Amino acid sequence: QPLAGLMQKGSFHSVSDVIQRRADLAAVQTGLDEVGEKMTIEQGKADAARAKLKQPEDLKVVYDKAYDRTVSVPANTFREVLPQIKGTFSSGLKVADYVDAHKSQIDISGSTITVKDPVVQTELNKLLQELNEQGKNAQQAQSKLQSLMTGR
């Protein structure tokens, strides 16, 4: 549940969104770190409890498979895709900071961006391209998490 709320809070669709919601992006990035840390702690507790569990060998095989499917695989998958998701927010923050630092040379009106200085234009294009690539990575990561949750 916390992850879904964070992702919704951090969603953006335009450069204007990125700039206007910079604080949200920073908060989501911090929240993702906290979720990742908490997941690691909770998985450690669950692993410790599992290690202490005394079971007959035939039941242990079944329990191990269920534990992997419901605890280990989801937690490990989340930690695997977390850098991809965070990368999108990091790139968004770079764009917001760059536009803010060069606001006298950049005019944003709706989805139209006008840049007065060609050097600033080139750098902004690089940052936007990086953001676009990171966005694709985040979509793949979200798809992986979604398929894990739905079992497809």
PDB file of C-alpha atoms in Angstrom:
ATOM      1  CA  GLN A   1       0.000   0.000   0.000  1.00  0.00           C
ATOM      2  CA  PRO A   2       2.676   2.579   0.812  1.00  0.00           C
ATOM      3  CA  LEU A   3       4.358   1.876  -2.529  1.00  0.00           C
ATOM      4  CA  ALA A   4       1.189   2.511  -4.544  1.00  0.00           C
ATOM      5  CA  GLY A   5       0.652   5.817  -2.745  1.00  0.00           C
ATOM      6  CA  LEU A   6       4.245   6.857  -3.353  1.00  0.00           C
ATOM      7  CA  MET A   7       4.068   6.006  -7.041  1.00  0.00           C
ATOM      8  CA  GLN A   8       0.828   7.932  -7.466  1.00  0.00           C
ATOM      9  CA  LYS A   9       2.267  10.934  -5.628  1.00  0.00           C
ATOM     10  CA  GLY A  10       5.362  10.855  -7.814  1.00  0.00           C
ATOM     11  CA  SER A  11       3.697  10.424 -11.189  1.00  0.00           C
ATOM     12  CA  PHE A  12       4.259  13.187 -13.712  1.00  0.00           C
ATOM     13  CA  HIS A  13       3.428  13.671 -17.383  1.00  0.00           C
ATOM     14  CA  SER A  14       5.223  16.824 -18.483  1.00  0.00           C
ATOM     15  CA  VAL A  15       8.164  19.066 -17.707  1.00  0.00           C
ATOM     16  CA  SER A  16       5.708  21.459 -16.059  1.00  0.00           C
ATOM     17  CA  ASP A  17       4.606  18.632 -13.743  1.00  0.00           C
ATOM     18  CA  VAL A  18       8.219  17.884 -12.855  1.00  0.00           C
ATOM     19  CA  ILE A  19       8.906  21.510 -11.982  1.00  0.00           C
ATOM     20  CA  GLN A  20       5.661  22.133 -10.097  1.00  0.00           C
ATOM     21  CA  ARG A  21       5.897  18.881  -8.162  1.00  0.00           C
ATOM     22  CA  ARG A  22       9.605  18.880  -7.373  1.00  0.00           C
ATOM     23  CA  ALA A  23       8.937  18.582  -3.638  1.00  0.00           C
ATOM     24  CA  ASP A  24       6.690  15.559  -4.274  1.00  0.00           C
ATOM     25  CA  LEU A  25       9.417  13.878  -6.337  1.00  0.00           C
ATOM     26  CA  ALA A  26      11.967  14.422  -3.574  1.00  0.00           C
ATOM     27  CA  ALA A  27       9.501  13.082  -0.982  1.00  0.00           C
ATOM     28  CA  VAL A  28       8.789  10.003  -3.098  1.00  0.00           C
ATOM     29  CA  GLN A  29      12.488   9.322  -3.495  1.00  0.00           C
ATOM     30  CA  THR A  30      12.922   9.499   0.288  1.00  0.00           C
ATOM     31  CA  GLY A  31       9.819   7.351   0.770  1.00  0.00           C
ATOM     32  CA  LEU A  32      11.164   4.692  -1.591  1.00  0.00           C
ATOM     33  CA  ASP A  33      14.383   4.563   0.425  1.00  0.00           C
ATOM     34  CA  GLU A  34      12.348   4.112   3.606  1.00  0.00           C
ATOM     35  CA  VAL A  35      10.180   1.378   2.065  1.00  0.00           C
ATOM     36  CA  GLY A  36      13.302  -0.435   0.847  1.00  0.00           C
ATOM     37  CA  GLU A  37      14.964  -0.220   4.264  1.00  0.00           C
ATOM     38  CA  LYS A  38      11.821  -1.358   6.061  1.00  0.00           C
ATOM     39  CA  MET A  39      11.412  -4.270   3.655  1.00  0.00           C
ATOM     40  CA  THR A  40      14.987  -5.380   4.318  1.00  0.00           C
ATOM     41  CA  ILE A  41      14.440  -5.218   8.088  1.00  0.00           C
ATOM     42  CA  GLU A  42      11.122  -7.071   7.948  1.00  0.00           C
ATOM     43  CA  GLN A  43      12.515  -9.728   5.621  1.00  0.00           C
ATOM     44  CA  GLY A  44      15.412 -10.205   8.036  1.00  0.00           C
ATOM     45  CA  LYS A  45      12.955 -10.735  10.896  1.00  0.00           C
ATOM     46  CA  ALA A  46      10.921 -13.179   8.813  1.00  0.00           C
ATOM     47  CA  ASP A  47      14.061 -15.067   7.753  1.00  0.00           C
ATOM     48  CA  ALA A  48      15.195 -15.306  11.396  1.00  0.00           C
ATOM     49  CA  ALA A  49      11.799 -16.622  12.483  1.00  0.00           C
ATOM     50  CA  ARG A  50      11.822 -19.099   9.608  1.00  0.00           C
ATOM     51  CA  ALA A  51      15.287 -20.352  10.596  1.00  0.00           C
ATOM     52  CA  LYS A  52      14.034 -21.097  14.132  1.00  0.00           C
ATOM     53  CA  LEU A  53      10.968 -22.950  12.883  1.00  0.00           C
ATOM     54  CA  LYS A  54      11.089 -26.696  13.562  1.00  0.00           C
ATOM     55  CA  GLN A  55       9.241 -28.726  10.929  1.00  0.00           C
ATOM     56  CA  PRO A  56       9.063 -32.260   9.633  1.00  0.00           C
ATOM     57  CA  GLU A  57      11.111 -32.621   6.442  1.00  0.00           C
ATOM     58  CA  ASP A  58       8.080 -33.224   4.172  1.00  0.00           C
ATOM     59  CA  LEU A  59       6.357 -30.068   5.449  1.00  0.00           C
ATOM     60  CA  LYS A  60       9.573 -28.055   5.253  1.00  0.00           C
ATOM     61  CA  VAL A  61       9.768 -28.552   1.469  1.00  0.00           C
ATOM     62  CA  VAL A  62       6.230 -27.209   0.994  1.00  0.00           C
ATOM     63  CA  TYR A  63       6.752 -24.351   3.448  1.00  0.00           C
ATOM     64  CA  ASP A  64      10.048 -23.340   1.814  1.00  0.00           C
ATOM     65  CA  LYS A  65       8.357 -23.034  -1.587  1.00  0.00           C
ATOM     66  CA  ALA A  66       5.492 -21.007  -0.115  1.00  0.00           C
ATOM     67  CA  TYR A  67       7.912 -18.784   1.801  1.00  0.00           C
ATOM     68  CA  ASP A  68       9.960 -18.100  -1.305  1.00  0.00           C
ATOM     69  CA  ARG A  69       6.834 -17.295  -3.342  1.00  0.00           C
ATOM     70  CA  THR A  70       5.270 -14.995  -0.733  1.00  0.00           C
ATOM     71  CA  VAL A  71       8.281 -13.442   1.033  1.00  0.00           C
ATOM     72  CA  SER A  72      11.671 -13.897  -0.620  1.00  0.00           C
ATOM     73  CA  VAL A  73      10.789 -13.413  -4.286  1.00  0.00           C
ATOM     74  CA  PRO A  74       8.604 -10.294  -3.774  1.00  0.00           C
ATOM     75  CA  ALA A  75      11.125  -8.625  -1.450  1.00  0.00           C
ATOM     76  CA  ASN A  76      14.113  -9.464  -3.633  1.00  0.00           C
ATOM     77  CA  THR A  77      12.294  -8.353  -6.779  1.00  0.00           C
ATOM     78  CA  PHE A  78      11.373  -5.047  -5.174  1.00  0.00           C
ATOM     79  CA  ARG A  79      14.967  -4.423  -4.133  1.00  0.00           C
ATOM     80  CA  GLU A  80      16.097  -5.372  -7.644  1.00  0.00           C
ATOM     81  CA  VAL A  81      13.811  -2.843  -9.374  1.00  0.00           C
ATOM     82  CA  LEU A  82      14.068  -0.083  -6.764  1.00  0.00           C
ATOM     83  CA  PRO A  83      17.121   1.558  -8.394  1.00  0.00           C
ATOM     84  CA  GLN A  84      15.253   1.726 -11.722  1.00  0.00           C
ATOM     85  CA  ILE A  85      12.260   3.408 -10.126  1.00  0.00           C
ATOM     86  CA  LYS A  86      14.427   5.793  -8.106  1.00  0.00           C
ATOM     87  CA  GLY A  87      16.394   6.646 -11.247  1.00  0.00           C
ATOM     88  CA  THR A  88      13.297   8.202 -12.780  1.00  0.00           C
ATOM     89  CA  PHE A  89      12.753  10.453  -9.796  1.00  0.00           C
ATOM     90  CA  SER A  90      16.437  11.368  -9.698  1.00  0.00           C
ATOM     91  CA  SER A  91      16.320  12.346 -13.378  1.00  0.00           C
ATOM     92  CA  GLY A  92      13.132  14.327 -12.791  1.00  0.00           C
ATOM     93  CA  LEU A  93      14.812  16.238  -9.983  1.00  0.00           C
ATOM     94  CA  LYS A  94      17.799  16.994 -12.234  1.00  0.00           C
ATOM     95  CA  VAL A  95      15.441  18.434 -14.867  1.00  0.00           C
ATOM     96  CA  ALA A  96      13.581  20.523 -12.284  1.00  0.00           C
ATOM     97  CA  ASP A  97      16.822  21.850 -10.816  1.00  0.00           C
ATOM     98  CA  TYR A  98      18.287  22.627 -14.234  1.00  0.00           C
ATOM     99  CA  VAL A  99      15.179  24.462 -15.400  1.00  0.00           C
ATOM    100  CA  ASP A 100      15.093  26.409 -12.133  1.00  0.00           C
ATOM    101  CA  ALA A 101      18.773  27.346 -12.453  1.00  0.00           C
ATOM    102  CA  HIS A 102      18.212  28.545 -16.036  1.00  0.00           C
ATOM    103  CA  LYS A 103      14.671  29.915 -15.735  1.00  0.00           C
ATOM    104  CA  SER A 104      15.679  33.216 -17.349  1.00  0.00           C
ATOM    105  CA  GLN A 105      16.572  31.292 -20.507  1.00  0.00           C
ATOM    106  CA  ILE A 106      13.775  28.700 -20.489  1.00  0.00           C
ATOM    107  CA  ASP A 107      10.103  29.436 -21.065  1.00  0.00           C
ATOM    108  CA  ILE A 108       7.556  26.691 -20.486  1.00  0.00           C
ATOM    109  CA  SER A 109       4.010  27.197 -21.673  1.00  0.00           C
ATOM    110  CA  GLY A 110       1.914  24.060 -21.342  1.00  0.00           C
ATOM    111  CA  SER A 111       3.799  21.356 -23.214  1.00  0.00           C
ATOM    112  CA  THR A 112       5.855  23.860 -25.225  1.00  0.00           C
ATOM    113  CA  ILE A 113       9.399  24.596 -24.092  1.00  0.00           C
ATOM    114  CA  THR A 114      11.300  27.518 -25.583  1.00  0.00           C
ATOM    115  CA  VAL A 115      14.997  27.894 -24.815  1.00  0.00           C
ATOM    116  CA  LYS A 116      16.894  31.080 -25.687  1.00  0.00           C
ATOM    117  CA  ASP A 117      20.452  29.741 -25.348  1.00  0.00           C
ATOM    118  CA  PRO A 118      21.570  26.831 -27.606  1.00  0.00           C
ATOM    119  CA  VAL A 119      23.972  25.531 -24.938  1.00  0.00           C
ATOM    120  CA  VAL A 120      21.145  25.414 -22.391  1.00  0.00           C
ATOM    121  CA  GLN A 121      18.928  23.758 -25.041  1.00  0.00           C
ATOM    122  CA  THR A 122      21.515  21.043 -25.650  1.00  0.00           C
ATOM    123  CA  GLU A 123      21.958  20.311 -21.946  1.00  0.00           C
ATOM    124  CA  LEU A 124      18.203  20.337 -21.310  1.00  0.00           C
ATOM    125  CA  ASN A 125      17.692  17.929 -24.214  1.00  0.00           C
ATOM    126  CA  LYS A 126      20.268  15.557 -22.669  1.00  0.00           C
ATOM    127  CA  LEU A 127      18.499  15.710 -19.310  1.00  0.00           C
ATOM    128  CA  LEU A 128      15.088  15.150 -20.915  1.00  0.00           C
ATOM    129  CA  GLN A 129      16.435  12.218 -22.918  1.00  0.00           C
ATOM    130  CA  GLU A 130      17.842  10.710 -19.709  1.00  0.00           C
ATOM    131  CA  LEU A 131      14.480  11.253 -18.008  1.00  0.00           C
ATOM    132  CA  ASN A 132      12.715   9.532 -20.894  1.00  0.00           C
ATOM    133  CA  GLU A 133      15.075   6.533 -20.699  1.00  0.00           C
ATOM    134  CA  GLN A 134      14.687   6.330 -16.932  1.00  0.00           C
ATOM    135  CA  GLY A 135      10.922   6.490 -17.394  1.00  0.00           C
ATOM    136  CA  LYS A 136      11.071   3.447 -19.682  1.00  0.00           C
ATOM    137  CA  ASN A 137      13.158   1.610 -17.087  1.00  0.00           C
ATOM    138  CA  ALA A 138      10.654   2.513 -14.373  1.00  0.00           C
ATOM    139  CA  GLN A 139       7.767   1.253 -16.523  1.00  0.00           C
ATOM    140  CA  GLN A 140       9.552  -2.070 -16.974  1.00  0.00           C
ATOM    141  CA  ALA A 141      10.181  -2.232 -13.233  1.00  0.00           C
ATOM    142  CA  GLN A 142       6.530  -1.475 -12.470  1.00  0.00           C
ATOM    143  CA  SER A 143       5.439  -4.150 -14.958  1.00  0.00           C
ATOM    144  CA  LYS A 144       7.715  -6.656 -13.258  1.00  0.00           C
ATOM    145  CA  LEU A 145       6.260  -5.788  -9.844  1.00  0.00           C
ATOM    146  CA  GLN A 146       2.708  -5.868 -11.200  1.00  0.00           C
ATOM    147  CA  SER A 147       3.173  -9.298 -12.775  1.00  0.00           C
ATOM    148  CA  LEU A 148       4.664 -10.545  -9.520  1.00  0.00           C
ATOM    149  CA  MET A 149       1.667  -9.268  -7.540  1.00  0.00           C
ATOM    150  CA  THR A 150      -0.921 -10.623  -9.963  1.00  0.00           C
ATOM    151  CA  GLY A 151       0.913 -13.878 -10.605  1.00  0.00           C
ATOM    152  CA  ARG A 152       1.037 -13.357 -14.369  1.00  0.00           C
TER     153      ARG A 152
END
